[in-house]
Coordinates of C-alpha atoms and ligand atoms in Angstrom, one line a residue:
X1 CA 39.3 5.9 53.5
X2 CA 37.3 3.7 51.2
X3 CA 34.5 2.9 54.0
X4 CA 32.9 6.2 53.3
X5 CA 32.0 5.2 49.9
X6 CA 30.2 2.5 51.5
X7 CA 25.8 3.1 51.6
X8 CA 24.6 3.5 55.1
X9 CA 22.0 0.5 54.1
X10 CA 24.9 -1.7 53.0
X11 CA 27.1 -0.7 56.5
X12 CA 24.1 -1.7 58.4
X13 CA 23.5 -4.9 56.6
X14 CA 27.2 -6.1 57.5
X15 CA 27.3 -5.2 61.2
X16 CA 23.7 -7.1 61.4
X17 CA 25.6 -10.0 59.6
X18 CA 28.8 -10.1 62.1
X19 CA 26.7 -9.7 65.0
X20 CA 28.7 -6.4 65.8
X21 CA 31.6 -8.1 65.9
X22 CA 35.1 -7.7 64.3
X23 CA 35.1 -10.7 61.8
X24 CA 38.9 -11.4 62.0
X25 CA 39.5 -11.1 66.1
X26 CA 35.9 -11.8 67.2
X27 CA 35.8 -8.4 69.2
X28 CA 32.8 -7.0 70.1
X29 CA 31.6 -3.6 69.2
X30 CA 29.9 -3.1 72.1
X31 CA 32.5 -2.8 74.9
X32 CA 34.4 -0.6 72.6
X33 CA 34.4 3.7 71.5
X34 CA 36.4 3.2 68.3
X35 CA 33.3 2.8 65.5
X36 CA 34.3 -0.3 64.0
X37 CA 35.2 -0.6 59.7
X38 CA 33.1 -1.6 57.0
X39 CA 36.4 -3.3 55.3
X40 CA 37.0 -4.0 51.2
X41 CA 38.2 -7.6 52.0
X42 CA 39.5 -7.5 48.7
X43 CA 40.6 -3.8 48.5
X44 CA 39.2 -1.7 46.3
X45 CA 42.1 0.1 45.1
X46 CA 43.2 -3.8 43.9
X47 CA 39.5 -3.9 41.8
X48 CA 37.5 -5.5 44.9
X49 CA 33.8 -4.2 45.1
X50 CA 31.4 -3.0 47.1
X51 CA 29.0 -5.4 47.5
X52 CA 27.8 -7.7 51.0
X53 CA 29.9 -10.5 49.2
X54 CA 33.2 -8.3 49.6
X55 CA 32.5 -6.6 52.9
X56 CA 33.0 -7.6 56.6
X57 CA 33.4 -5.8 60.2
X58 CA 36.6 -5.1 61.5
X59 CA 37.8 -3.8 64.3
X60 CA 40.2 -0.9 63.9
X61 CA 43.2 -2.7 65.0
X62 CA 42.3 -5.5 62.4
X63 CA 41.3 -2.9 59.2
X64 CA 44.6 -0.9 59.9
X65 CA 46.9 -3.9 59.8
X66 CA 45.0 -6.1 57.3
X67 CA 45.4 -2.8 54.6
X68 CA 49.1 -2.8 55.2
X69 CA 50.6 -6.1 54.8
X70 CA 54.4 -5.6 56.0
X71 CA 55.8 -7.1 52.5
X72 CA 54.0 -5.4 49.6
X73 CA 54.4 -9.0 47.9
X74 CA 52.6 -11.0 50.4
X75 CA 49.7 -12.1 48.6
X76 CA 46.6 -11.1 50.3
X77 CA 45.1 -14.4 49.4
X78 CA 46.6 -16.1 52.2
X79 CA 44.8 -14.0 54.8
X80 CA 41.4 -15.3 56.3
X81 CA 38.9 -14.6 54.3
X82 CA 35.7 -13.7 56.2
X83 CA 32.9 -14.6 53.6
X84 CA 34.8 -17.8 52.4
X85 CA 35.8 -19.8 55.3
X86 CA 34.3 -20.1 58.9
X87 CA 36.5 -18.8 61.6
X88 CA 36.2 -22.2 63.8
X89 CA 38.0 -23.6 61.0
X90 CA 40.9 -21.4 61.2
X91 CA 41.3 -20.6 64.4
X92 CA 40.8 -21.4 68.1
X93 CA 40.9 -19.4 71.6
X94 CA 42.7 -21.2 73.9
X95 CA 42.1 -20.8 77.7
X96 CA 44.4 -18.1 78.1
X97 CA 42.1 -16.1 75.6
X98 CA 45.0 -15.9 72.9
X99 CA 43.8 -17.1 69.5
X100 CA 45.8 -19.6 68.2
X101 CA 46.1 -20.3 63.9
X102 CA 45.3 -23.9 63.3
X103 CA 45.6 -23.6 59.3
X104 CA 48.8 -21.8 58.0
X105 CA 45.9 -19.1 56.9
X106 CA 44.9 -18.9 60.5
X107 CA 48.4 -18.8 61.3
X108 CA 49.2 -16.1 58.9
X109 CA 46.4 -14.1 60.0
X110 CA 47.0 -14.0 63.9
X111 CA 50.6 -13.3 62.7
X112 CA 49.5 -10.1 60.6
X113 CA 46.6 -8.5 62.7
X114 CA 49.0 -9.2 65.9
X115 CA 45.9 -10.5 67.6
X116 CA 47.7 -11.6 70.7
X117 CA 48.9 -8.1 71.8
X118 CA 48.9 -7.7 75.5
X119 CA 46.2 -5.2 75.5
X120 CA 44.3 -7.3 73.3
X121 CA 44.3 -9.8 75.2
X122 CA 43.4 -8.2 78.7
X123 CA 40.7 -6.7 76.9
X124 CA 39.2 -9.9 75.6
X125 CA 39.9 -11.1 79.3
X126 CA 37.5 -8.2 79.8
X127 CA 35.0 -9.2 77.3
X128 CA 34.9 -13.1 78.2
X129 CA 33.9 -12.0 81.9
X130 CA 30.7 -10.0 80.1
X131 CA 30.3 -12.8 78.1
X132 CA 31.2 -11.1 74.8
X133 CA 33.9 -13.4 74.2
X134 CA 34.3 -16.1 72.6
Ligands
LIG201 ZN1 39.6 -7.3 65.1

């Protein structure tokens, strides 16, 4: 919805700055057809801007269940926060590819994007054996 509003110049700048990869599950773009988001992390519709500072790469899995927290009272503050915090800090893959939470953000995070969905998870399986993932 909002990602359209987003410059080509600006989109470009963010996928060069993830690497092409979904900021919140790691995924890559490349092994995947579904053009990845330009997210809001801070949405727009709550005030958040359009500017490098507020936007990351997200798969469509991750945009789609990061906009629509399950309790309209969960405060969005609690997610992972790609521009603010590293990743290794929050998370880990373990050797079963499943990405484990080690901070309750982490936790919270896993917990609302449902990273370790089966299919996720063979398709990371896929991705490791390319060496995509982690
Ligand atoms: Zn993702």
């Amino acid at each position: 919805m909002s990602r359209d509003s987003v410059p080509a110049a600006l989109q470009r700048r963010v996928r060069e700055r993830a690497a092409d990869r979904c900021e919140y599950c790691w995924l890559s773009q490349a092994g995947q057809e579904a053009t990845f988001h330009v997210d809001h992390i801070h949405p727009r519709q709550e005030g958040g801007l359009t500017t490098l500072e507020n936007l990351a790469l997200a798969c469509v899995s991750c945009s789609r269940r990061k906009g629509a927290p399950p309790h309209a009272e969960d405060p969005p503050a609690s997610l992972f926060h790609p521009r603010w915090a590293r990743w290794e800090d929050h998370f880990d893959v373990t050797s079963e590819l499943l990405i484990a939470g080690k901070t309750p953000t982490g936790r919270a995070t896993v917990e609302l994007l449902r990273m370790n969905r089966p299919l996720v998870i063979a398709i990371r399986r896929e991705e490791a054996l390319r060496g995509r993932f982690p």
